[in-house]
CSV table of C-alpha atoms and ligand atoms in Angstrom, one decimal:
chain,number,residue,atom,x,y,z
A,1,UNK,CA,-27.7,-5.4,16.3
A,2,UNK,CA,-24.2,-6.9,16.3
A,3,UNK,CA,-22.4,-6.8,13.0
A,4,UNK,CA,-21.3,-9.7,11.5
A,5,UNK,CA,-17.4,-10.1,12.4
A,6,UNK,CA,-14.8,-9.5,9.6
A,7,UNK,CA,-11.9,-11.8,9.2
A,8,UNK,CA,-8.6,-10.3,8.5
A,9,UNK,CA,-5.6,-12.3,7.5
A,10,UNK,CA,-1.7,-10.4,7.9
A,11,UNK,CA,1.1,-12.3,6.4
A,12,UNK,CA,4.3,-12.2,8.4
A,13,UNK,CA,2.3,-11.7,11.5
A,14,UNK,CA,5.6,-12.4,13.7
A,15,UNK,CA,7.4,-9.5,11.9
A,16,UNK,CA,7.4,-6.0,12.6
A,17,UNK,CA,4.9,-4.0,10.4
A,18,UNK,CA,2.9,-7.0,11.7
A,19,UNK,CA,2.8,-6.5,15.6
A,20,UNK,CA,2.3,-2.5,14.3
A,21,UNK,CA,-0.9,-3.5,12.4
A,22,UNK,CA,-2.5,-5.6,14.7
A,23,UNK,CA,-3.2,-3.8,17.6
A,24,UNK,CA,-4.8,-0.8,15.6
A,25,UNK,CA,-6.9,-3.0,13.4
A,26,UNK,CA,-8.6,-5.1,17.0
A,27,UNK,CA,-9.0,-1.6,18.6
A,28,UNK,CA,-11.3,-0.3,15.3
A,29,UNK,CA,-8.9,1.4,13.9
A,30,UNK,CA,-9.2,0.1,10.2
A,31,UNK,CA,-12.8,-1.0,10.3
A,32,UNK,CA,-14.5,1.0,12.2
A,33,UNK,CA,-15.8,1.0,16.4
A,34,UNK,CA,-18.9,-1.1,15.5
A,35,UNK,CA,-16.9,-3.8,13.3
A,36,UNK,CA,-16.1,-7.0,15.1
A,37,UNK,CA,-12.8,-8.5,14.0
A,38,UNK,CA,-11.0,-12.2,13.8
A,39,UNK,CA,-8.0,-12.1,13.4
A,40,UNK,CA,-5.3,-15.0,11.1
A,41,UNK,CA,-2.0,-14.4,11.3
A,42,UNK,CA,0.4,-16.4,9.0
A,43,UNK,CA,3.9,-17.0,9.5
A,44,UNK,CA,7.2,-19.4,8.8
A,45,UNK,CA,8.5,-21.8,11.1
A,46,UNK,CA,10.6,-19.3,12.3
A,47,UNK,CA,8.2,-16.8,12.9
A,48,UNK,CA,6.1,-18.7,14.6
A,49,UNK,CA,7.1,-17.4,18.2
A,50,UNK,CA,7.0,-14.1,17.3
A,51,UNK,CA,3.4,-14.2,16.3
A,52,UNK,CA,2.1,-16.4,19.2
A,53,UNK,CA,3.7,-13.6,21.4
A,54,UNK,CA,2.1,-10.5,19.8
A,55,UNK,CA,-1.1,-12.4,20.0
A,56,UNK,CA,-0.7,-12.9,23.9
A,57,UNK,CA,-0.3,-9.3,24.3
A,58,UNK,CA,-3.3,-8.8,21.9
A,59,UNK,CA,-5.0,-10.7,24.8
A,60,UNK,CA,-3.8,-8.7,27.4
A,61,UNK,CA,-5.1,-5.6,25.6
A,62,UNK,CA,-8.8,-6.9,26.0
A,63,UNK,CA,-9.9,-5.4,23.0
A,64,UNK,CA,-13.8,-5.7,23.0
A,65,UNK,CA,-13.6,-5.9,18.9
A,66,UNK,CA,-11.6,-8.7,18.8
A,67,UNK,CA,-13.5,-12.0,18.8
A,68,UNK,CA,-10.8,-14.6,17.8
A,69,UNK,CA,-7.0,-14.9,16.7
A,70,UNK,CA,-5.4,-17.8,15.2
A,71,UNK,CA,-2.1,-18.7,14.4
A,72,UNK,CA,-0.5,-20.9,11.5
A,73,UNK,CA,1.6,-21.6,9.0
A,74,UNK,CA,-0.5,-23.1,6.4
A,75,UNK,CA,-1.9,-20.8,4.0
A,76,UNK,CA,-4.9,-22.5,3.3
A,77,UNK,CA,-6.2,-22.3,6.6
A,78,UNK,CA,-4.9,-18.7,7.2
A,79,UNK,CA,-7.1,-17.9,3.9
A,80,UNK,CA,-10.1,-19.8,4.9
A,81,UNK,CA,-13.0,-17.5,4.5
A,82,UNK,CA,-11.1,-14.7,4.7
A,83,UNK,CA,-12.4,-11.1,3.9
A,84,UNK,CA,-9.5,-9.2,3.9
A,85,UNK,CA,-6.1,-9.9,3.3
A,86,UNK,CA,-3.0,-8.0,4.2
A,87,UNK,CA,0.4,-9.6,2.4
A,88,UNK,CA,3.3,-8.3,4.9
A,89,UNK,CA,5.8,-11.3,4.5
A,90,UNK,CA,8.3,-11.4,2.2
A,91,UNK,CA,11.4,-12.1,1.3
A,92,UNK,CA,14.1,-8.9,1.3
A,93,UNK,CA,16.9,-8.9,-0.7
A,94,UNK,CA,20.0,-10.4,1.0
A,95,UNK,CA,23.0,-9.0,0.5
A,96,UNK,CA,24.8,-10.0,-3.2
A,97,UNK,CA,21.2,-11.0,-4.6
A,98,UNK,CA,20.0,-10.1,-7.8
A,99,UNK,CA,16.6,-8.4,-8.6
A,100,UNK,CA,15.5,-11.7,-10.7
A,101,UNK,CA,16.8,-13.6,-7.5
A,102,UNK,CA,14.8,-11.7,-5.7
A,103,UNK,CA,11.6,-11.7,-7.8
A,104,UNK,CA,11.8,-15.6,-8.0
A,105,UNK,CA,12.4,-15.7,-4.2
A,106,UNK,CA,9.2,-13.3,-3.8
A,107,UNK,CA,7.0,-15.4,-6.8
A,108,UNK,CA,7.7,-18.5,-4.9
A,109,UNK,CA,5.9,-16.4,-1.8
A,110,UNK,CA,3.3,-14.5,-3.7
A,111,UNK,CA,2.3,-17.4,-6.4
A,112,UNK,CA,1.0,-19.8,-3.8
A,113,UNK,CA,-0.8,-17.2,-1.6
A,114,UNK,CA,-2.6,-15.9,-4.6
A,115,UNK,CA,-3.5,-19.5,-5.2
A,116,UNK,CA,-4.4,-20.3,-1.6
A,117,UNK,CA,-6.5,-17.3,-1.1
A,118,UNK,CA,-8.3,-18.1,-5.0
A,119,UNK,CA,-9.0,-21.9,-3.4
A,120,UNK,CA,-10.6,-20.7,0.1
A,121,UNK,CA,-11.1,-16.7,0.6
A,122,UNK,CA,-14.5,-15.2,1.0
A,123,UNK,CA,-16.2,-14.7,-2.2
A,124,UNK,CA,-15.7,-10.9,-1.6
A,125,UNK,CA,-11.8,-11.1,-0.4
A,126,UNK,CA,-10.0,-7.7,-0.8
A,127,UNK,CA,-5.9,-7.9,-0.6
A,128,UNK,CA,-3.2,-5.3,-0.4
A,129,UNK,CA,0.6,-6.1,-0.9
A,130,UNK,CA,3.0,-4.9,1.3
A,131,UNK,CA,6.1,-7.0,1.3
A,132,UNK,CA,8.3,-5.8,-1.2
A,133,UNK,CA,8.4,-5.8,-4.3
A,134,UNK,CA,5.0,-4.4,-3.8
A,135,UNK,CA,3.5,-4.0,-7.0
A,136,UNK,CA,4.6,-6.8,-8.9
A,137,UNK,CA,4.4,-9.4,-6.2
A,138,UNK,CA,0.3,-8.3,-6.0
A,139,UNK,CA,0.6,-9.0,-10.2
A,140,UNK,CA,2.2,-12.7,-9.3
A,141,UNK,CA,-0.7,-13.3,-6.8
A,142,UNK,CA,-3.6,-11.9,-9.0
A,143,UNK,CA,-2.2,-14.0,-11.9
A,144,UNK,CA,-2.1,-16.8,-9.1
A,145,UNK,CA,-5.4,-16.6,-7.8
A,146,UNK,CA,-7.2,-18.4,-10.7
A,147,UNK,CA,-10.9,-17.1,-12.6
A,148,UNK,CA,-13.2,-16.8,-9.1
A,149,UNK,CA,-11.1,-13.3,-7.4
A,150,UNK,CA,-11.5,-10.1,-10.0
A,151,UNK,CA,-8.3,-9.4,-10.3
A,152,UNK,CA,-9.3,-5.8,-9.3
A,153,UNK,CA,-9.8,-7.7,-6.0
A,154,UNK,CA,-5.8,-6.9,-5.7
A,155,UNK,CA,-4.2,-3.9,-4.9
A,156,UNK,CA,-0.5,-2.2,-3.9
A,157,UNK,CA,0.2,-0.5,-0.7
A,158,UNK,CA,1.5,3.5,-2.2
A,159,UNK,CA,-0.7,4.8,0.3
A,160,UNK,CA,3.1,5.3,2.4
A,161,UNK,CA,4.5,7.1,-0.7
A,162,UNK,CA,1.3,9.2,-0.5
A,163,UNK,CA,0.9,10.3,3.4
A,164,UNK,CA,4.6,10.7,2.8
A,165,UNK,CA,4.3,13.2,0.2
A,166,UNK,CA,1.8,15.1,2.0
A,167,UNK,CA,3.4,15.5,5.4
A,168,UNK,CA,6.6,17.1,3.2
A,169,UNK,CA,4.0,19.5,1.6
A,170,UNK,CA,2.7,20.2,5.4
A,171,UNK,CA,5.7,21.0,7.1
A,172,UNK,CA,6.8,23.1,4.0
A,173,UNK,CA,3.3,25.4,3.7
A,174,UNK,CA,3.3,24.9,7.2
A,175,UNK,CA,-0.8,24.3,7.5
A,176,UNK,CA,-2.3,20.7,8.4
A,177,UNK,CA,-1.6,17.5,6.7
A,178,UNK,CA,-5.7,17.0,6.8
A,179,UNK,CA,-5.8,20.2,5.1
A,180,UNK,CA,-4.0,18.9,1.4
A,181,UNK,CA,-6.3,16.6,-0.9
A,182,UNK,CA,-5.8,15.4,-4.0
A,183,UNK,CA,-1.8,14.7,-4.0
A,184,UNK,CA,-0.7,11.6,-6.5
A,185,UNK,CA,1.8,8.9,-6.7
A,186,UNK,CA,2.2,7.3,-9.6
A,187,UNK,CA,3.5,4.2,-10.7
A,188,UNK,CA,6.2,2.2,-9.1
A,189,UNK,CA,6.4,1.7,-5.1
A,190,UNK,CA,10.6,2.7,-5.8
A,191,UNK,CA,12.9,4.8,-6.1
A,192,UNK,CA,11.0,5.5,-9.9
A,193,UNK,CA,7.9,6.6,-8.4
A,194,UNK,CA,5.9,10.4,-9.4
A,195,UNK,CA,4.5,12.0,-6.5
A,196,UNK,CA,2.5,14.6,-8.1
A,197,UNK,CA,1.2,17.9,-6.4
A,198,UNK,CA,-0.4,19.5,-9.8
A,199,UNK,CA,-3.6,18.3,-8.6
A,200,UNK,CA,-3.3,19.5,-5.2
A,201,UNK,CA,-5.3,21.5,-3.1
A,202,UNK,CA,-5.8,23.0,0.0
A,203,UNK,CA,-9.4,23.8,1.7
A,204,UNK,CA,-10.3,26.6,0.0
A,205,UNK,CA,-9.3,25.8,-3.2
A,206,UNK,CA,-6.4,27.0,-3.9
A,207,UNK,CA,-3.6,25.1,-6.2
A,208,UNK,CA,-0.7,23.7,-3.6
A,209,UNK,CA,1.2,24.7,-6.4
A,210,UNK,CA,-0.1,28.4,-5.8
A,211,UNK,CA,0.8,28.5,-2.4
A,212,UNK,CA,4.4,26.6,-2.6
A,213,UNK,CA,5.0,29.8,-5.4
A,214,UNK,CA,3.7,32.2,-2.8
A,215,UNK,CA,5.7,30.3,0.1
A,216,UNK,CA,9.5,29.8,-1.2
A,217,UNK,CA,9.7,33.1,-3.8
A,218,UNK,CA,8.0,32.2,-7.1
A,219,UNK,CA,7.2,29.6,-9.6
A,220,UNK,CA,11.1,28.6,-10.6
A,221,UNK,CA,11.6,28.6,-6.4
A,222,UNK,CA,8.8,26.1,-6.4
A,223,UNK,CA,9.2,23.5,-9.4
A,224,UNK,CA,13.3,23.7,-8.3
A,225,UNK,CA,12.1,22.9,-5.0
A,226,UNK,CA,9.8,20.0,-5.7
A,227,UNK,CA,12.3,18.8,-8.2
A,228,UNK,CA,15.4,19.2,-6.2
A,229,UNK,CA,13.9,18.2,-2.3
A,230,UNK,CA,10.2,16.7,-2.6
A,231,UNK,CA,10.3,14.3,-5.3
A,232,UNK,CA,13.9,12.5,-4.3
A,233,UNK,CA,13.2,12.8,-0.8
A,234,UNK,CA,9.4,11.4,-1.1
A,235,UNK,CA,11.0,8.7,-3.1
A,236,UNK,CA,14.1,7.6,-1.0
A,237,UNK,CA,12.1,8.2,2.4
A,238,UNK,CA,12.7,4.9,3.7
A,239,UNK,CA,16.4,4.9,2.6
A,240,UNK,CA,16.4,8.1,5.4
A,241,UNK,CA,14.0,6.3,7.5
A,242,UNK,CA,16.5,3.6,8.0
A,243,UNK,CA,19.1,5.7,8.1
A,244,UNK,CA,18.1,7.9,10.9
A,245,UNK,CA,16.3,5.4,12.7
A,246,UNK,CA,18.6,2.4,12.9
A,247,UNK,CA,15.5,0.7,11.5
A,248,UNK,CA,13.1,0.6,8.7
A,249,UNK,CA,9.5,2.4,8.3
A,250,UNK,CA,7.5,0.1,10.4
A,251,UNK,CA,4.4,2.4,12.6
A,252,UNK,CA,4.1,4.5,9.5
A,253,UNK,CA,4.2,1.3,6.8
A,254,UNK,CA,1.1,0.0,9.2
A,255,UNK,CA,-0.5,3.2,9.4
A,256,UNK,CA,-0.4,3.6,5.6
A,257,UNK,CA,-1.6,0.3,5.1
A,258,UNK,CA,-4.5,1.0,7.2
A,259,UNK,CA,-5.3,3.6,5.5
A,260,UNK,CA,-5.6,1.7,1.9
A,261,UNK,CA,-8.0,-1.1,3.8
A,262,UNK,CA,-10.3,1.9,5.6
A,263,UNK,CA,-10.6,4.0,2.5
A,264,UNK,CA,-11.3,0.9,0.2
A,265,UNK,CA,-13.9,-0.2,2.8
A,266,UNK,CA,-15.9,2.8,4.0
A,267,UNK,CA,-14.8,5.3,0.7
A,268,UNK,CA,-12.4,8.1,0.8
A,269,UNK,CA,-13.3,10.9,2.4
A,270,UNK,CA,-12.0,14.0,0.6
A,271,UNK,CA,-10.7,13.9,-3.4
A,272,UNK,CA,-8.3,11.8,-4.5
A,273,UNK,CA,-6.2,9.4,-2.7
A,274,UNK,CA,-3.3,6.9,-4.1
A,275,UNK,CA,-3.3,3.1,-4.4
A,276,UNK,CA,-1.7,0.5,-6.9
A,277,UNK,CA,-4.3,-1.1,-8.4
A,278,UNK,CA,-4.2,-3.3,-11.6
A,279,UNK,CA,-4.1,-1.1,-14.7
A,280,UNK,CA,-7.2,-1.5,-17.4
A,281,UNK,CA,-4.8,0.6,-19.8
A,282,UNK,CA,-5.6,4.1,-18.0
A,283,UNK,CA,-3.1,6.5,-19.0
A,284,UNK,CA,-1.5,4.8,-21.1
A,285,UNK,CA,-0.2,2.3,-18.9
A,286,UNK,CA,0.1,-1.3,-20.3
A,287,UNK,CA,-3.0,-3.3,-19.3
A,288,UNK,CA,-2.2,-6.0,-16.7
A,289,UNK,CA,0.3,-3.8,-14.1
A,290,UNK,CA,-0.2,-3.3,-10.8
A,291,UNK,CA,0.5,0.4,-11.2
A,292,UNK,CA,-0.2,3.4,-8.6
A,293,UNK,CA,-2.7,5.8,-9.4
A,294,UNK,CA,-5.3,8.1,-8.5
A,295,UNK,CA,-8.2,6.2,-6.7
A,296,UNK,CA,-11.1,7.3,-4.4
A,297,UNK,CA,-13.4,4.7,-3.5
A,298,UNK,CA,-17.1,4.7,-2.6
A,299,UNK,CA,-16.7,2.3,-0.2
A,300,UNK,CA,-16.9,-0.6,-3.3
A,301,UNK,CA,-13.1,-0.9,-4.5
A,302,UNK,CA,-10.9,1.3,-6.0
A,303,UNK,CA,-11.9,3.0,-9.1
A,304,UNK,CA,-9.1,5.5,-11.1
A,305,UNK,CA,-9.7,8.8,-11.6
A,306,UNK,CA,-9.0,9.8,-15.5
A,307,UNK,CA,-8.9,12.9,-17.2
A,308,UNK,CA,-6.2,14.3,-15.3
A,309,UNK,CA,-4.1,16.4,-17.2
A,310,UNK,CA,-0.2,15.8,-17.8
A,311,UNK,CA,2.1,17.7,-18.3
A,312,UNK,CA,5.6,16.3,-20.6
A,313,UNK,CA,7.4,16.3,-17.6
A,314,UNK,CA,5.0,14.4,-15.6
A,315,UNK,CA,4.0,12.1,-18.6
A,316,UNK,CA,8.3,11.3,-18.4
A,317,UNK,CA,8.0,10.3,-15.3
A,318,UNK,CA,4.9,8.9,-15.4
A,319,UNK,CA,6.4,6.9,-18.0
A,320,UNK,CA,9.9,5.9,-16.4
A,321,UNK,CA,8.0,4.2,-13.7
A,322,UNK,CA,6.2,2.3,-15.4
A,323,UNK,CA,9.4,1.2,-17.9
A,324,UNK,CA,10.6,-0.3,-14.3
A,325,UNK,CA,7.3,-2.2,-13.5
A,326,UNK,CA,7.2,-4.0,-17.1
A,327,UNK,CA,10.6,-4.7,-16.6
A,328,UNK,CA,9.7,-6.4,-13.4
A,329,UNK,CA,6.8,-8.0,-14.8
A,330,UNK,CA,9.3,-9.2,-18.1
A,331,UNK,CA,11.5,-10.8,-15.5
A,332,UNK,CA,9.0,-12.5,-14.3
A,333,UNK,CA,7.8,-13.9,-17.0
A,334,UNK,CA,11.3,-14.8,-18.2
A,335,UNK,CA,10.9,-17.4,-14.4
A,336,UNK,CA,7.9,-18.9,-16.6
A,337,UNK,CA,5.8,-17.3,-13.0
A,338,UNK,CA,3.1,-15.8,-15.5
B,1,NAX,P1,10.0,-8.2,9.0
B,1,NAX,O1,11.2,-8.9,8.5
B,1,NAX,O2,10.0,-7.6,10.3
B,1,NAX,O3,8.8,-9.2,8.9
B,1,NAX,C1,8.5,-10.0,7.9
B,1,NAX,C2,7.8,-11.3,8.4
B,1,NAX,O4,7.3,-12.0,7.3
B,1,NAX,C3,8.8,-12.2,9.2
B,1,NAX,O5,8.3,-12.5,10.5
B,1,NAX,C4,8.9,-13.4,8.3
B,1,NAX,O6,9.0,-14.6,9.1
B,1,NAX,C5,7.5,-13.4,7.6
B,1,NAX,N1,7.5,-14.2,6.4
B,1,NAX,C6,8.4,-14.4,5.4
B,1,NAX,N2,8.0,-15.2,4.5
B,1,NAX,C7,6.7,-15.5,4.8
B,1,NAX,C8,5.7,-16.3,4.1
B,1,NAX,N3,6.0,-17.0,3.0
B,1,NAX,N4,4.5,-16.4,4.7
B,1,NAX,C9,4.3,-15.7,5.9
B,1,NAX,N5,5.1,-15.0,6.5
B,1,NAX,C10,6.4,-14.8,6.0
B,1,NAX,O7,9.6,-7.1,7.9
B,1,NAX,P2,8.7,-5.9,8.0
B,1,NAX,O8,9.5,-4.7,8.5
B,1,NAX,O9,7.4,-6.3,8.7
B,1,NAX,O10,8.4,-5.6,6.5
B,1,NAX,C11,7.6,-6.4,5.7
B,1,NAX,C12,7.6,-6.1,4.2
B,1,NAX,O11,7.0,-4.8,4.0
B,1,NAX,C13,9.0,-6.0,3.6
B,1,NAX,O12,8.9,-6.7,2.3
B,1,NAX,C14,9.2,-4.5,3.4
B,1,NAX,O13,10.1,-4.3,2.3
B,1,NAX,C15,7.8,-4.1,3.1
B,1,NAX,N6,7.5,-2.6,3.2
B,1,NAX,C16,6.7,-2.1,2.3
B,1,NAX,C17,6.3,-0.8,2.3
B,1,NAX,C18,5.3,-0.3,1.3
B,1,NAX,O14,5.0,0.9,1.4
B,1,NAX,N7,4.7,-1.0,0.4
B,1,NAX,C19,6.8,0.1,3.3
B,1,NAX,C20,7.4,-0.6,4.5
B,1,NAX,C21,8.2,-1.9,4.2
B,1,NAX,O15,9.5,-1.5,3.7
C-alpha cells in the first residue's frame, strides 16, 4: 500500500535554512522512508530564483519520495491543503531598527500567513516558526489564523536551543549526545532563555547533574560551571556561530527544525524533549504565549510535561524569560496586531 503523500509548505524557500531543509525532508528524513512528500515553497519576488534553483537540484537528486514541488509567491496557494507548515522567512533586523520596528515588520509577515493558512490548510495543519522572532511571530499567526486551527496547532522552533544544550553536555561528560534525555529550555528563543539540566539523565539513570559533580571536582565546580559556560554559551550560540563561521546557524537550524516536525509526528522517542508551544497557564506562565517548555509527544501534538520541580533560581529565570516574551507580546499589541 502506498501512503497517502504529505504536503509540506517552507517559507523562504530561496533562503538558506531553506535549501538545508529541503533535501532532508524529500529524502525521508523528517517523515519517515515510507512517507511520500509534495513539496510548496513560498518566497518574495526576490527570492524567487533562489527557490526555483534549489528545486532544480531537488530534481537532479531523484528522490523517490518526492512526488511534486511547486513554487510561488502567493500564500494562499502555497497553503492550499497543506499539512505541514514550516515558517522560515522573515524579516531580520537591519541595522538601526528598533525591536517594535522589527515586530511590526515581522506581524506584517506572520499576520497574513496565519490568515492564509486558517483560510486553506488541511483541517489537520501543524506549523513551526522559525524566522525570528520565533515565539512571538508563531503568537501573531495563531492570533491570525481565525476559530478553525487549535491554536495548539502552532508551535516555536527551541528544538536548536535544546540539541544545542545537549551537544555542550556531551562534549563536557564526554559520552554520546543520544545518551542525555530529558534536558529543558525554557521560555524565550533569546538571549533570556533557561536551558535546564536538573531533569537530566543519562542511560542508566543517573542525574547529569551527578556526573558533571563527579566530572569537573564537585557540586560548586558544577553549578559555577553551568552558570558561568553552559547557560551563556547555550544562549549566545548563534552569536559564536556567526562569529566563527562568517555565517549564521543554517545545517543545524534545519536539523533542529526537523527534529520538532519528526518528533511531533511520530512521538518522541526517549523522555522529554523541548518545543515552544502556546502556554494554557503551565507554570505559571501567562496563558496565551508561545513559550518553550517541556513536551514529548505521542505522535498527536505536543503535550507539556508538569510537575517538574523548580528550584528559586530556576523559577528566576524561568521567570525573566518570560518577562521578555510579554513584553514582546505588549508591543504587539501596542501595533493594534492582537
Ligand atoms: P535567509 O535570509 O537566508 O532566508 C530567508 C528567506 O525568507 C529569504 O529567501 C527571503 O526572501 C524569504 N522571505 C522573506 N520574507 C518572506 C515572506 N514574507 N514570505 C516568504 N518568504 C520570505 O535566512 P535564513 O538563514 O534561512 O534564516 C531564516 C530565519 O530563521 C531568520 O529569521 C533567522 O533569524 C531564523 N533562525 C531561527 C532559529 C531558531 O532556532 N528558531 C535558528 C536559526 C535562524 O537564526
Amino acid at each position: 500500500m502506498t501512503n497517502r503523500p504529505t504536503t509540506v509548505t517552507i517559507t523562504g524557500g530561496g533562503g538558506q535554512i531553506g535549501y538545508a531543509l529541503m533535501f532532508r525532508i524529500a529524502a525521508g528524513d523528517m517523515l519517515g522512508p515510507d512517507v511520500p512528500v509534495r513539496l510548496r515553497l513560498l518566497e518574495i519576488p526576490h527570492g524567487m530564483r533562489s527557490a526555483e534553483g534549489a528545486a532544480l537540484e531537488l530534481q537532479d537528486c531523484a528522490f523517490p519520495l518526492l512526488r511534486e514541488i511547486e513554487i510561488t509567491d502567493d500564500p494562499l496557494t502555497a497553503f492550499d491543503g497543506t499539512h505541514i507548515a514550516m515558517l522560515v522567512g522573515a524579516r531580520p533586523r537591519s541595522a538601526g531598527m528598533e525591536r517594535a520596528d522589527l515586530l511590526a515588520a515581522n506581524a506584517g509577515i506572520f499576520g497574513p500567513q496565519g490568515a492564509a493558512i486558517g483560510a486553506v490548510a488541511d483541517d489537520d495543519v501543524r506549523v513551526v516558526v522559525v524566522g525570528n522572532p520565533a515565539n512571538t511571530n508563531a503568537l501573531i499567526a495563531a492570533a491570525s489564523a481565525g476559530p478553525d486551527v487549535p491554536v495548539e496547532r502552532f508551535t516555536a522552533l527551541t528544538r536548536l536551543d535544546h540539541n544545542r544544550a545537549v551537544g555542550q553536555l556531551a562534549e563536557t561528560l564526554q559520552v554520546g549526545a543520544g545518551e542525555i534525555a530529558d534536558v529543558v529550555i525554557w521560555g524565550n528563543h533569546s538571549a533570556t532563555q533557561f536551558p535546564d539540566v536538573s531533569h537530566a539523565i543519562l542511560p542508566d539513570g543517573m542525574p547529569v547533574l551527578e556526573a558533571l559533580a563527579e566530572r569537573l571536582g564537585g557540586r560548586d565546580a558544577a553549578t559555577a560551571w553551568l552558570d558561568d559556560v553552559f547557560i551563556p554559551r547555550v544562549a549566545k550560540r548563534g552569536a559564536e556561530i556567526i562569529e566563527v563561521r562568517g555565517s549564521s546557524s543554517v545545517a543545524s537550524a534545519a536539523n533542529a527544525a526537523i527534529d520538532h516536525v519528526r518528533d511531533e509526528q511520530l512521538g518522541t522517542r526517549r523522555g522529554m524533549t523541548s518545543a515552544a508551544v502556546v502556554s494554557h497557564g503551565e507554570y505559571g506562565v501567562p496563558e496565551g504565549l508561545v513559550c518553550s517548555f517541556p513536551v514529548i509527544s505521542r505522535g498527536d501534538g505536543y503535550e507539556v510535561v508538569e510537575g517538574l520541580d523548580l528550584d528559586e533560581r530556576a523559577r528566576q529565570r524561568v521567570a525573566a524569560s518570560v518577562d521578555e516574551l510579554v513584553a514582546e507580546r505588549d508591543a504587539v499589541r501596542a501595533l493594534g496586531v492582537l
